[in-house]
mmCIF file with all atom_site columns, C-alpha atoms in Angstrom:
data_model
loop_
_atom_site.group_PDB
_atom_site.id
_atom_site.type_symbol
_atom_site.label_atom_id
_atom_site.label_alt_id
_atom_site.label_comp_id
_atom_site.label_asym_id
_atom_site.label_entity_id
_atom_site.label_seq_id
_atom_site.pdbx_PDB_ins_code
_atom_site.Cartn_x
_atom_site.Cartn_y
_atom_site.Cartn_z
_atom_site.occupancy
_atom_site.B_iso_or_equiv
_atom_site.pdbx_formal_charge
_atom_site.auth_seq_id
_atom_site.auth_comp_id
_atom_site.auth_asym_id
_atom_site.auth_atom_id
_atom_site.pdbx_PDB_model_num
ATOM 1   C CA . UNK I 1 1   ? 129.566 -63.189 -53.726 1.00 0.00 ? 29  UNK I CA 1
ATOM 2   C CA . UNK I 1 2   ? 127.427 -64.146 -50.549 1.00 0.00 ? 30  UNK I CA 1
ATOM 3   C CA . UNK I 1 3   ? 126.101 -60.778 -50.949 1.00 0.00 ? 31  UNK I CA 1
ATOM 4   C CA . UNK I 1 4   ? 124.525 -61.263 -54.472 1.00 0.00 ? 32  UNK I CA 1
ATOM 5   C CA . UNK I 1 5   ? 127.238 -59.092 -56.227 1.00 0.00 ? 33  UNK I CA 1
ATOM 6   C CA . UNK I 1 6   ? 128.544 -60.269 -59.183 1.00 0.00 ? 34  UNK I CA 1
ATOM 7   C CA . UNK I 1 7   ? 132.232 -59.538 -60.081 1.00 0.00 ? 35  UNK I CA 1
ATOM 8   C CA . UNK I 1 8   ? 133.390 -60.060 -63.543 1.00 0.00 ? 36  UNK I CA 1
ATOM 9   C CA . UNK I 1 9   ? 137.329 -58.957 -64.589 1.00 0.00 ? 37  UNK I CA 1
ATOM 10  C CA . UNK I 1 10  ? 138.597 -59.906 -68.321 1.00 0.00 ? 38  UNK I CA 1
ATOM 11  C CA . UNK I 1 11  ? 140.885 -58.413 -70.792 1.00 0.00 ? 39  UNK I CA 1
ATOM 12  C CA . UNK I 1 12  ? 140.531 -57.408 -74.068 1.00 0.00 ? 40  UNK I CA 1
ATOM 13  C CA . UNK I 1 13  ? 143.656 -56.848 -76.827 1.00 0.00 ? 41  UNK I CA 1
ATOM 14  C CA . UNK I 1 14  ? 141.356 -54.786 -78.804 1.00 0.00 ? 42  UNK I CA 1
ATOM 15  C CA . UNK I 1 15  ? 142.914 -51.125 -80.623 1.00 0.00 ? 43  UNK I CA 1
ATOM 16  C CA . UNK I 1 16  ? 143.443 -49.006 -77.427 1.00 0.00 ? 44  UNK I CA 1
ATOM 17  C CA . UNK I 1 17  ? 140.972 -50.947 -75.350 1.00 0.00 ? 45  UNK I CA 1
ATOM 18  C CA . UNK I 1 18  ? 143.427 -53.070 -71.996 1.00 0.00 ? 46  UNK I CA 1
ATOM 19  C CA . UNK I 1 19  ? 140.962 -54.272 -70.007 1.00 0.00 ? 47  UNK I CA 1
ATOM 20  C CA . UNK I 1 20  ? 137.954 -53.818 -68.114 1.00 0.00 ? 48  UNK I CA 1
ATOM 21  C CA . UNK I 1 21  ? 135.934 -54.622 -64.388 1.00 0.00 ? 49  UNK I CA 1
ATOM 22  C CA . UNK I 1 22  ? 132.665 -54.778 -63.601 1.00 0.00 ? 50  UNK I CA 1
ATOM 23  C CA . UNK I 1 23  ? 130.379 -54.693 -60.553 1.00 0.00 ? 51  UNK I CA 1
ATOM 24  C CA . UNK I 1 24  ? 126.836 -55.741 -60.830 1.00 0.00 ? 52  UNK I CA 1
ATOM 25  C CA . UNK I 1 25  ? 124.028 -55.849 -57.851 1.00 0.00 ? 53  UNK I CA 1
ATOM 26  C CA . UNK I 1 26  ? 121.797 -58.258 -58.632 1.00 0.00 ? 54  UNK I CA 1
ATOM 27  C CA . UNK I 1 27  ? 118.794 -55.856 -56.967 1.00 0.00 ? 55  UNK I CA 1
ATOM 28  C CA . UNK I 1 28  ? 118.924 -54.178 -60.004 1.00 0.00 ? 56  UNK I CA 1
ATOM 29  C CA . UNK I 1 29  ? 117.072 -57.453 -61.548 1.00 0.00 ? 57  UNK I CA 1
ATOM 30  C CA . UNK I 1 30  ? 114.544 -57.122 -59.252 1.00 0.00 ? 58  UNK I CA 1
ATOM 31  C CA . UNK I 1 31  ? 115.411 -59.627 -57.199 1.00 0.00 ? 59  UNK I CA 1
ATOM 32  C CA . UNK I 1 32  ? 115.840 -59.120 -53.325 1.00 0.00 ? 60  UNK I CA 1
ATOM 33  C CA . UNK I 1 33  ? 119.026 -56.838 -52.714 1.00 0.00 ? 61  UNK I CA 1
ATOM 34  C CA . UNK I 1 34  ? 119.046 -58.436 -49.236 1.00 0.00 ? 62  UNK I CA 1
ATOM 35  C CA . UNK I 1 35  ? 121.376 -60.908 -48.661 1.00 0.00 ? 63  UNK I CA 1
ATOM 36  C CA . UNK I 1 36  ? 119.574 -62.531 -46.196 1.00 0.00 ? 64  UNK I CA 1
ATOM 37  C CA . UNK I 1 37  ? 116.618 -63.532 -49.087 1.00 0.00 ? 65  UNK I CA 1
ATOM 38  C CA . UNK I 1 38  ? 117.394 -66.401 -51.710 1.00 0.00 ? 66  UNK I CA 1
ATOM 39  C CA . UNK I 1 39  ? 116.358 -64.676 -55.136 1.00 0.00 ? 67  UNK I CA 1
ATOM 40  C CA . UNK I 1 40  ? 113.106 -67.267 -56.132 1.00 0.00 ? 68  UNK I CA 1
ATOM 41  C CA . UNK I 1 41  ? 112.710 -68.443 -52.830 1.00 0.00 ? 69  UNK I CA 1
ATOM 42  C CA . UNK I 1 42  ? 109.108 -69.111 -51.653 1.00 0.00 ? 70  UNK I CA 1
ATOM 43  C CA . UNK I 1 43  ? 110.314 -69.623 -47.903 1.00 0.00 ? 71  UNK I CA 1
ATOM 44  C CA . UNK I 1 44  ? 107.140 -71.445 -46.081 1.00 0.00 ? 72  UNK I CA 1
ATOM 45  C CA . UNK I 1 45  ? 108.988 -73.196 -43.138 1.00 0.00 ? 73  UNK I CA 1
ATOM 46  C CA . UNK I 1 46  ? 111.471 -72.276 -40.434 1.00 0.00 ? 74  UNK I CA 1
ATOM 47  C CA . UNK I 1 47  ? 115.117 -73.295 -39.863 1.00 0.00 ? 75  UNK I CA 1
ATOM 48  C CA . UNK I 1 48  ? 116.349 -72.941 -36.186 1.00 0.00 ? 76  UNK I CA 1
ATOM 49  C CA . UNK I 1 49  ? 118.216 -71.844 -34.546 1.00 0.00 ? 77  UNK I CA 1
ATOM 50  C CA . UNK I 1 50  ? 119.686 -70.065 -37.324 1.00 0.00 ? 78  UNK I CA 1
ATOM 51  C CA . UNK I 1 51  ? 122.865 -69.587 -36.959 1.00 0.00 ? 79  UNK I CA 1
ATOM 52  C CA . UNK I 1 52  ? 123.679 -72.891 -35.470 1.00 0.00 ? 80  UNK I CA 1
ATOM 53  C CA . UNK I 1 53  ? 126.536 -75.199 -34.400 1.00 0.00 ? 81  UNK I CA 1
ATOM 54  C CA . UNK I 1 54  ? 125.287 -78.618 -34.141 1.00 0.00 ? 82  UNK I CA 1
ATOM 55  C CA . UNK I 1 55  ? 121.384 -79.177 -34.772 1.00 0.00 ? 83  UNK I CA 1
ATOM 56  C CA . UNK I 1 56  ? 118.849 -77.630 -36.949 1.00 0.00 ? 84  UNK I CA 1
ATOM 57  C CA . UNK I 1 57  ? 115.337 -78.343 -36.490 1.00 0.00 ? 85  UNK I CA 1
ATOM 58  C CA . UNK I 1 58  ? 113.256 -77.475 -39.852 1.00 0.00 ? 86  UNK I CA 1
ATOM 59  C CA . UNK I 1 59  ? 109.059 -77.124 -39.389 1.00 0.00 ? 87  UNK I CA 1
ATOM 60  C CA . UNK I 1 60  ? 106.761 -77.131 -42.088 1.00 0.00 ? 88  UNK I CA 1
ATOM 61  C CA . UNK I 1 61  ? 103.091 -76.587 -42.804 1.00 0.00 ? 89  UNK I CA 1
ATOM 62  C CA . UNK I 1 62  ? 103.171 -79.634 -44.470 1.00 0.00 ? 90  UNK I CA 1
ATOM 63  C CA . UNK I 1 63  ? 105.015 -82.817 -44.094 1.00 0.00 ? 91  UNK I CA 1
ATOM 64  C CA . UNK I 1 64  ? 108.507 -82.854 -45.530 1.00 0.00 ? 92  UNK I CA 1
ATOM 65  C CA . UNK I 1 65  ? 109.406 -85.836 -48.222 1.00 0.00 ? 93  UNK I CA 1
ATOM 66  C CA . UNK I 1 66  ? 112.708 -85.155 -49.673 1.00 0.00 ? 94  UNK I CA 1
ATOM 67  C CA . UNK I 1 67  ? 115.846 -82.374 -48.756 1.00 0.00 ? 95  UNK I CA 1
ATOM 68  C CA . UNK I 1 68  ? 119.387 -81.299 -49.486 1.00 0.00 ? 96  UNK I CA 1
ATOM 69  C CA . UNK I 1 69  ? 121.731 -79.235 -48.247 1.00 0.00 ? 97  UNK I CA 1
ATOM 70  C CA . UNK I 1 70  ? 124.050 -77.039 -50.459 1.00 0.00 ? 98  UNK I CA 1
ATOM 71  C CA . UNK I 1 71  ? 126.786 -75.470 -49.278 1.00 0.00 ? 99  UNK I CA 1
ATOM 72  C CA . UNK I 1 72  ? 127.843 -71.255 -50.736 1.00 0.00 ? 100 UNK I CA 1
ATOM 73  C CA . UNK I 1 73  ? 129.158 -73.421 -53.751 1.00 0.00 ? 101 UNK I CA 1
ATOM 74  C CA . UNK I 1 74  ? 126.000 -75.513 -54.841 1.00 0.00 ? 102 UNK I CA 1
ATOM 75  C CA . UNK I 1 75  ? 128.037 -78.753 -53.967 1.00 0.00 ? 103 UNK I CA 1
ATOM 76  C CA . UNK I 1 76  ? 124.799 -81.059 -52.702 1.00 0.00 ? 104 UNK I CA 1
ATOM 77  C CA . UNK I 1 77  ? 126.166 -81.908 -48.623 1.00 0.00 ? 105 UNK I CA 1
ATOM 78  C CA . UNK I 1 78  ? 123.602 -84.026 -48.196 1.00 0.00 ? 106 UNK I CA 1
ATOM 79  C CA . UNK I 1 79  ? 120.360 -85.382 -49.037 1.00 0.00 ? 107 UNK I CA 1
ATOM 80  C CA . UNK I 1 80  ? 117.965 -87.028 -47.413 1.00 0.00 ? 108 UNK I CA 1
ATOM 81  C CA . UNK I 1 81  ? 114.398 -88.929 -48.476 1.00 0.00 ? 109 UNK I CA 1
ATOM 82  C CA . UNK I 1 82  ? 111.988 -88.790 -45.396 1.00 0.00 ? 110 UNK I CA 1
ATOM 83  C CA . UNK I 1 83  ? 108.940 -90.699 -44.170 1.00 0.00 ? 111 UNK I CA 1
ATOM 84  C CA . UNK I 1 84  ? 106.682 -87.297 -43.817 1.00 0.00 ? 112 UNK I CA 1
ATOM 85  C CA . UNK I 1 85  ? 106.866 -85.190 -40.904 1.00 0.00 ? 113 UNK I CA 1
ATOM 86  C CA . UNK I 1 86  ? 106.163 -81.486 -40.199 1.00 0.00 ? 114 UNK I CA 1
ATOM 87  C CA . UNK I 1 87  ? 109.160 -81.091 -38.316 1.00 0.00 ? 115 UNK I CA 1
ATOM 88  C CA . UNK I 1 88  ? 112.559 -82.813 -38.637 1.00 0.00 ? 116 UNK I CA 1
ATOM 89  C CA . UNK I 1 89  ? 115.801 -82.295 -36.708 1.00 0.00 ? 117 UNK I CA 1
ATOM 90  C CA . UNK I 1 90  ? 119.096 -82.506 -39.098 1.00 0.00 ? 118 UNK I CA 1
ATOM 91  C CA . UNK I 1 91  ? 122.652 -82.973 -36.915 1.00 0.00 ? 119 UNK I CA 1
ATOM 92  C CA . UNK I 1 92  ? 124.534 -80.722 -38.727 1.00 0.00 ? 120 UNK I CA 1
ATOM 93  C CA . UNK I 1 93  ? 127.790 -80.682 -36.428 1.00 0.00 ? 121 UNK I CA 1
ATOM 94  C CA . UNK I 1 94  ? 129.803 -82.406 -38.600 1.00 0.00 ? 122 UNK I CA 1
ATOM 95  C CA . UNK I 1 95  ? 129.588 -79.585 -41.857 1.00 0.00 ? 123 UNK I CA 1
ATOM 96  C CA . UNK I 1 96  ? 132.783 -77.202 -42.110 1.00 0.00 ? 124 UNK I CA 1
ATOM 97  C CA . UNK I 1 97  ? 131.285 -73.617 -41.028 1.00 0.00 ? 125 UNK I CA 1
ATOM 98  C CA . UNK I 1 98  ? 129.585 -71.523 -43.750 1.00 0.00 ? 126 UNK I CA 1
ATOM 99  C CA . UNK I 1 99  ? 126.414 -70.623 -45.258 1.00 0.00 ? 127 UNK I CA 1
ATOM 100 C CA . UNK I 1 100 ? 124.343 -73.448 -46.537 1.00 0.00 ? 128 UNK I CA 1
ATOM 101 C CA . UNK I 1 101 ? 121.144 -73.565 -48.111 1.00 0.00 ? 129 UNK I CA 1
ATOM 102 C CA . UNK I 1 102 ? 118.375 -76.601 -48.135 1.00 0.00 ? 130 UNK I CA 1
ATOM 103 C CA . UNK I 1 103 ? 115.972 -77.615 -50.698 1.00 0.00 ? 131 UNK I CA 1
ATOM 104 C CA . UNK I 1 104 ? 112.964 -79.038 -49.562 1.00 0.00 ? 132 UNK I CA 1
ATOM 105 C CA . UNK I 1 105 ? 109.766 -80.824 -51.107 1.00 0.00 ? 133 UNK I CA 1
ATOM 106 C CA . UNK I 1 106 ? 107.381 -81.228 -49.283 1.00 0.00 ? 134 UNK I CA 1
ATOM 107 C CA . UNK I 1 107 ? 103.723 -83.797 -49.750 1.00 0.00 ? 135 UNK I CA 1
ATOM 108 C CA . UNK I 1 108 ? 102.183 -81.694 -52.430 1.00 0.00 ? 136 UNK I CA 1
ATOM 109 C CA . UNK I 1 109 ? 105.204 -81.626 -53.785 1.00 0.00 ? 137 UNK I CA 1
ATOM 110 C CA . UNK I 1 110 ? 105.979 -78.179 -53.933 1.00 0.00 ? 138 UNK I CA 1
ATOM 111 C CA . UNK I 1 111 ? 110.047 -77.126 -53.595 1.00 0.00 ? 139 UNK I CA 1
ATOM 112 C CA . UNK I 1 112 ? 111.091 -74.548 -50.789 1.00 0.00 ? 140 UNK I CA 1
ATOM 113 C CA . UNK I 1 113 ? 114.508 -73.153 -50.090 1.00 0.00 ? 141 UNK I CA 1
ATOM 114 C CA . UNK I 1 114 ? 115.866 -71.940 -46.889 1.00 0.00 ? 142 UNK I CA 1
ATOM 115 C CA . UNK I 1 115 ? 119.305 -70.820 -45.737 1.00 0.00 ? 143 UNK I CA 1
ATOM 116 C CA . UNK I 1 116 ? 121.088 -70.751 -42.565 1.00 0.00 ? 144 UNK I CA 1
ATOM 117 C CA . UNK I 1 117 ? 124.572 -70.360 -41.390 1.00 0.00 ? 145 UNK I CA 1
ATOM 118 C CA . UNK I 1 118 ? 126.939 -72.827 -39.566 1.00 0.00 ? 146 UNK I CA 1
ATOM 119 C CA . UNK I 1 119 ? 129.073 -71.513 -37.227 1.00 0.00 ? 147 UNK I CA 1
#
């Protein structure tokens, strides 16, 4: 779920066992129980304004080469190859609204992830 629960449901025709849910927080991995954090993340540059409705403007420390967006599904919305800059401004008005999250690499080629919300 957006709020890095898990939810898992299944049945089992086993002797007197019917069936069984389950509820799992993925904090309990150690990984960031707030939802606002991407578990892995290493989150170097701003996105905003976050939310938005029609531009986002992303600014590095270093120049940006290469980035996708995601939507909550990890369907790839777009992608982009760039000439280098330390800031670039993405028109975003045309994406249904939702959370969306972008991959970036930048010139040393390190990968960053960011999210922001669509409205």
């Amino acid at each position: 779920t957006p709020d890095l629960k898990l939810v898992l449901a299944g049945y089992e025709n086993y002797a007197s066992v019917c069936g069984f849910v389950a509820k799992y927080h993925l904090g309990g991995m150690q990984w960031p129980a707030d939802a606002n954090s991407i578990p892995g993340s290493n989150e170097t540059f701003i996105l905003a304004p976050n939310p938005t409705t029609s531009k986002l403007t992303i600014t590095s420390g270093n120049k940006i080469k290469e980035l996708s967006i995601c939507n909550a599904m990890g369907q790839i919305a777009e992608r982009q190859v760039l000439s280098g800059s330390e800031r670039v401004t993405l028109d975003v008005a045309h994406l249904s609204p939702g959370i969306y999250y972008i991959k970036l690499t930048d010139e040393t080629g390190s990968t960053h992830t960011g999210k922001f919300l669509k409205q």
